[in-house]
Short mmCIF file of C-alpha atoms in Angstrom, two decimals:
data_model
loop_
_atom_site.label_atom_id
_atom_site.label_comp_id
_atom_site.label_asym_id
_atom_site.label_seq_id
_atom_site.Cartn_x
_atom_site.Cartn_y
_atom_site.Cartn_z
CA ASP A 1 16.39 -4.44 -12.43
CA ALA A 2 16.23 -4.62 -8.65
CA GLY A 3 12.96 -3.70 -7.06
CA VAL A 4 12.54 -2.00 -3.72
CA THR A 5 14.79 -3.47 -1.07
CA GLN A 6 14.54 -3.08 2.70
CA SER A 7 16.78 -3.97 5.58
CA PRO A 8 16.77 -5.62 7.97
CA THR A 9 14.11 -8.24 7.36
CA HIS A 10 13.32 -8.74 11.03
CA LEU A 11 14.22 -6.80 14.13
CA ILE A 12 13.55 -7.24 17.83
CA LYS A 13 13.89 -4.25 20.14
CA THR A 14 13.07 -3.38 23.73
CA ARG A 15 10.69 -0.65 24.83
CA GLY A 16 12.39 2.74 24.97
CA GLN A 17 15.05 1.86 22.43
CA GLN A 18 15.55 3.48 19.05
CA VAL A 19 15.49 1.78 15.65
CA THR A 20 16.56 2.66 12.10
CA LEU A 21 15.09 0.94 9.07
CA ARG A 22 16.51 1.30 5.57
CA CYS A 23 15.07 1.34 2.08
CA SER A 24 16.50 1.45 -1.43
CA PRO A 25 13.98 2.45 -4.09
CA LYS A 26 13.43 0.83 -7.43
CA SER A 27 15.86 2.01 -10.08
CA GLY A 28 14.65 5.25 -11.67
CA HIS A 29 12.38 6.21 -8.77
CA ASP A 30 12.92 9.40 -6.83
CA THR A 31 10.16 9.31 -4.21
CA VAL A 32 9.98 7.12 -1.13
CA SER A 33 6.99 6.64 1.16
CA TRP A 34 6.84 4.71 4.41
CA TYR A 35 3.86 2.76 5.74
CA GLN A 36 3.15 0.91 8.96
CA GLN A 37 1.05 -2.25 8.80
CA ALA A 38 -0.29 -3.78 12.00
CA LEU A 39 -1.35 -7.41 11.96
CA GLY A 40 -4.64 -7.87 10.13
CA GLN A 41 -4.85 -4.24 9.05
CA GLY A 42 -4.12 -2.33 5.88
CA PRO A 43 -0.94 -0.25 5.61
CA GLN A 44 -1.07 3.22 7.21
CA PHE A 45 0.83 6.10 5.62
CA ILE A 46 3.64 7.51 7.76
CA PHE A 47 5.38 10.01 5.48
CA GLN A 48 6.82 10.62 2.04
CA TYR A 49 10.21 11.91 0.94
CA TYR A 50 11.09 13.66 -2.28
CA GLU A 51 14.18 15.72 -3.08
CA GLU A 52 15.51 14.87 0.39
CA GLU A 53 12.59 16.59 2.09
CA GLU A 54 9.53 15.30 3.91
CA ARG A 55 6.63 16.24 1.65
CA GLN A 56 3.61 14.70 3.32
CA ARG A 57 3.02 13.21 6.72
CA GLY A 58 0.35 10.93 8.12
CA ASN A 59 -1.01 10.86 11.65
CA PHE A 60 2.14 9.65 13.39
CA PRO A 61 3.96 11.26 16.35
CA ASP A 62 7.29 13.03 16.11
CA ARG A 63 8.98 9.88 17.41
CA PHE A 64 8.81 8.80 13.79
CA SER A 65 11.31 10.61 11.62
CA GLY A 66 13.03 9.96 8.35
CA HIS A 67 15.67 10.94 5.93
CA GLN A 68 16.28 10.67 2.21
CA PHE A 69 19.77 10.60 0.76
CA PRO A 70 21.03 12.03 -2.56
CA ASN A 71 20.87 8.54 -4.10
CA TYR A 72 17.11 8.46 -3.20
CA SER A 73 17.49 5.79 -0.54
CA SER A 74 15.74 6.46 2.72
CA GLU A 75 15.75 5.71 6.43
CA LEU A 76 12.94 5.52 8.93
CA ASN A 77 13.83 6.22 12.54
CA VAL A 78 11.61 5.50 15.50
CA ASN A 79 12.60 6.76 18.96
CA ALA A 80 11.38 5.70 22.38
CA LEU A 81 9.81 2.51 21.08
CA LEU A 82 6.45 1.41 22.43
CA LEU A 83 4.92 -2.05 22.36
CA GLY A 84 2.35 -0.65 19.92
CA ASP A 85 5.08 0.11 17.40
CA SER A 86 5.35 -3.61 16.68
CA ALA A 87 4.34 -3.92 13.03
CA LEU A 88 5.49 -4.51 9.48
CA TYR A 89 7.13 -1.38 8.11
CA LEU A 90 6.81 -1.02 4.37
CA CYS A 91 8.73 1.22 2.04
CA ALA A 92 7.23 2.19 -1.32
CA SER A 93 8.91 4.02 -4.17
CA SER A 94 7.58 5.86 -7.18
CA TYR A 95 8.58 8.34 -9.82
CA GLY A 96 7.23 11.68 -8.69
CA VAL A 97 5.18 12.54 -5.65
CA ALA A 98 1.77 12.18 -7.24
CA SER A 99 2.05 8.60 -8.44
CA TYR A 100 -0.76 6.21 -7.55
CA GLU A 101 1.33 3.27 -8.74
CA GLN A 102 3.82 2.67 -6.00
CA TYR A 103 6.22 -0.23 -5.71
CA PHE A 104 6.47 -1.76 -2.28
CA GLY A 105 9.36 -3.58 -0.68
CA PRO A 106 8.92 -6.78 1.36
CA GLY A 107 8.95 -4.85 4.61
CA THR A 108 10.77 -4.99 7.92
CA ARG A 109 9.04 -6.86 10.72
CA LEU A 110 9.67 -4.95 13.97
CA THR A 111 8.87 -6.58 17.28
CA VAL A 112 9.05 -4.48 20.44
CA THR A 113 9.22 -6.41 23.71
CA LEU B 1 -11.62 11.14 1.11
CA ALA B 2 -14.31 8.71 0.03
CA LYS B 3 -14.80 5.83 2.46
CA THR B 4 -14.70 2.37 0.95
CA THR B 5 -16.52 -0.78 2.02
CA GLN B 6 -15.42 -4.24 0.92
CA PRO B 7 -16.27 -7.74 2.11
CA ILE B 8 -13.82 -8.85 4.79
CA SER B 9 -13.28 -12.25 3.19
CA MET B 10 -14.23 -14.40 0.21
CA ASP B 11 -13.68 -18.03 -0.74
CA SER B 12 -13.36 -19.41 -4.23
CA TYR B 13 -12.13 -22.50 -6.07
CA GLU B 14 -9.45 -22.82 -8.67
CA GLY B 15 -10.62 -22.01 -12.19
CA GLN B 16 -13.52 -19.84 -11.09
CA GLU B 17 -13.98 -16.16 -11.85
CA VAL B 18 -13.91 -14.01 -8.73
CA ASN B 19 -15.61 -10.65 -8.42
CA ILE B 20 -14.82 -8.38 -5.47
CA THR B 21 -17.08 -5.38 -5.10
CA CYS B 22 -16.12 -2.16 -3.37
CA SER B 23 -18.66 0.43 -2.32
CA HIS B 24 -17.66 4.11 -2.34
CA ASN B 25 -20.84 6.17 -2.13
CA ASN B 26 -19.07 9.49 -1.51
CA ILE B 27 -16.62 9.32 -4.38
CA ALA B 28 -15.64 12.75 -5.68
CA THR B 29 -15.74 13.79 -9.30
CA ASN B 30 -11.96 13.73 -9.70
CA ASP B 31 -11.33 10.53 -7.70
CA TYR B 32 -9.85 7.48 -9.37
CA ILE B 33 -10.39 3.91 -8.16
CA THR B 34 -7.24 1.89 -7.55
CA TRP B 35 -6.77 -1.75 -6.51
CA TYR B 36 -3.76 -3.28 -4.81
CA GLN B 37 -2.99 -6.92 -4.04
CA GLN B 38 -0.95 -8.16 -1.09
CA PHE B 39 0.41 -11.67 -0.73
CA PRO B 40 1.39 -12.98 2.69
CA SER B 41 4.76 -11.67 3.85
CA GLN B 42 5.01 -9.23 0.94
CA GLY B 43 4.27 -5.57 0.31
CA PRO B 44 1.18 -4.56 -1.68
CA ARG B 45 1.31 -4.60 -5.46
CA PHE B 46 -0.59 -2.29 -7.82
CA ILE B 47 -3.13 -4.21 -9.92
CA ILE B 48 -5.31 -1.77 -11.80
CA GLN B 49 -6.80 1.71 -11.81
CA GLY B 50 -9.85 3.19 -13.48
CA TYR B 51 -12.15 6.17 -13.59
CA LYS B 52 -15.27 4.90 -15.36
CA THR B 53 -16.67 2.02 -17.47
CA LYS B 54 -14.24 -0.85 -17.87
CA VAL B 55 -10.49 -1.24 -17.66
CA THR B 56 -8.65 -4.47 -18.42
CA ASN B 57 -5.04 -5.51 -18.12
CA GLU B 58 -3.16 -8.79 -18.05
CA VAL B 59 -4.08 -9.39 -14.40
CA ALA B 60 -7.66 -8.24 -13.91
CA SER B 61 -10.62 -6.22 -15.09
CA LEU B 62 -12.22 -3.32 -13.30
CA PHE B 63 -15.88 -2.52 -13.85
CA ILE B 64 -17.22 0.88 -12.81
CA PRO B 65 -20.91 1.73 -13.29
CA ALA B 66 -22.05 5.12 -14.51
CA ASP B 67 -22.79 6.48 -11.03
CA ARG B 68 -19.28 5.39 -9.84
CA LYS B 69 -20.60 4.61 -6.37
CA SER B 70 -19.14 1.13 -6.54
CA SER B 71 -16.58 -0.82 -8.50
CA THR B 72 -15.92 -4.51 -9.12
CA LEU B 73 -12.53 -6.13 -9.47
CA SER B 74 -12.79 -9.25 -11.61
CA LEU B 75 -10.13 -11.97 -11.52
CA PRO B 76 -10.58 -14.55 -14.31
CA ARG B 77 -9.95 -18.22 -13.61
CA VAL B 78 -8.20 -17.86 -10.26
CA SER B 79 -5.48 -20.20 -9.10
CA LEU B 80 -4.13 -20.99 -5.65
CA SER B 81 -1.51 -18.29 -6.15
CA ASP B 82 -4.24 -15.62 -6.26
CA THR B 83 -4.84 -16.13 -2.54
CA ALA B 84 -4.14 -12.67 -1.17
CA VAL B 85 -5.65 -9.55 0.35
CA TYR B 86 -7.19 -7.15 -2.17
CA TYR B 87 -7.48 -3.47 -1.34
CA CYS B 88 -9.77 -0.93 -2.97
CA LEU B 89 -8.47 2.65 -2.75
CA VAL B 90 -10.42 5.72 -3.72
CA GLY B 91 -9.24 9.28 -3.80
CA VAL B 92 -5.51 8.83 -3.94
CA ARG B 93 -4.48 12.27 -2.95
CA ARG B 94 -3.28 14.19 -5.95
CA ASN B 95 0.07 15.91 -5.65
CA THR B 96 1.08 13.71 -2.72
CA GLY B 97 0.68 10.10 -3.74
CA LYS B 98 -0.61 9.27 -0.27
CA LEU B 99 -2.31 5.87 -0.40
CA ILE B 100 -5.18 5.25 2.02
CA PHE B 101 -5.74 1.55 2.64
CA GLY B 102 -8.76 0.01 4.32
CA GLN B 103 -8.89 -3.51 5.73
CA GLY B 104 -9.17 -5.12 2.33
CA THR B 105 -10.77 -8.38 1.23
CA THR B 106 -8.98 -11.62 2.03
CA LEU B 107 -9.49 -13.98 -0.89
CA GLN B 108 -8.88 -17.67 -0.20
CA VAL B 109 -8.67 -19.85 -3.29
CA LYS B 110 -9.20 -23.54 -2.62
CA PRO B 111 -8.17 -26.51 -4.79
#
């Protein structure tokens, strides 16, 4: 049973560019949440997707957007990249929106230069 | 949401029992206490959750006193592979599953 997978593993982008990160949830899960983790800090909630809709959003600007597909996989898009967007982006999946037990992927390390 | 306070770091030796305490003075009546573990270069992993008294699973025990203003995660006989960051979360938002992480406690297990 595959767990949560994310791609790519690492990514280097230039300021002002756009990036798309991808996530496949654990088998049987229907909810995907995205988190940003800066170096030395705990993960910060970006948003959550369920039934192909954004259900909850954290304190992140509109430059951060997402999508969930019918097969429950998800994408995170970040436009107009800033140096401060450099971080580890984590995807977590669960069954149902209210689950406290979420399964995290290994993350995508984004570096903005 | 209740604010949590944990030690920034802890050191231990292999074979010892490690107790990490989390303070959450403003915990609400319906808040649960949840702990996650994060190894280097990996995403966090759910360890344990409790509401009151004691909860035990194959990984850890969670002790919660009657006033629920603090909680203690207990790891029995740690090994080098238990070196990780441990996060205490309180007040996981119901109906949203939004997890609020603090800075966590970095546990370093030495040989």
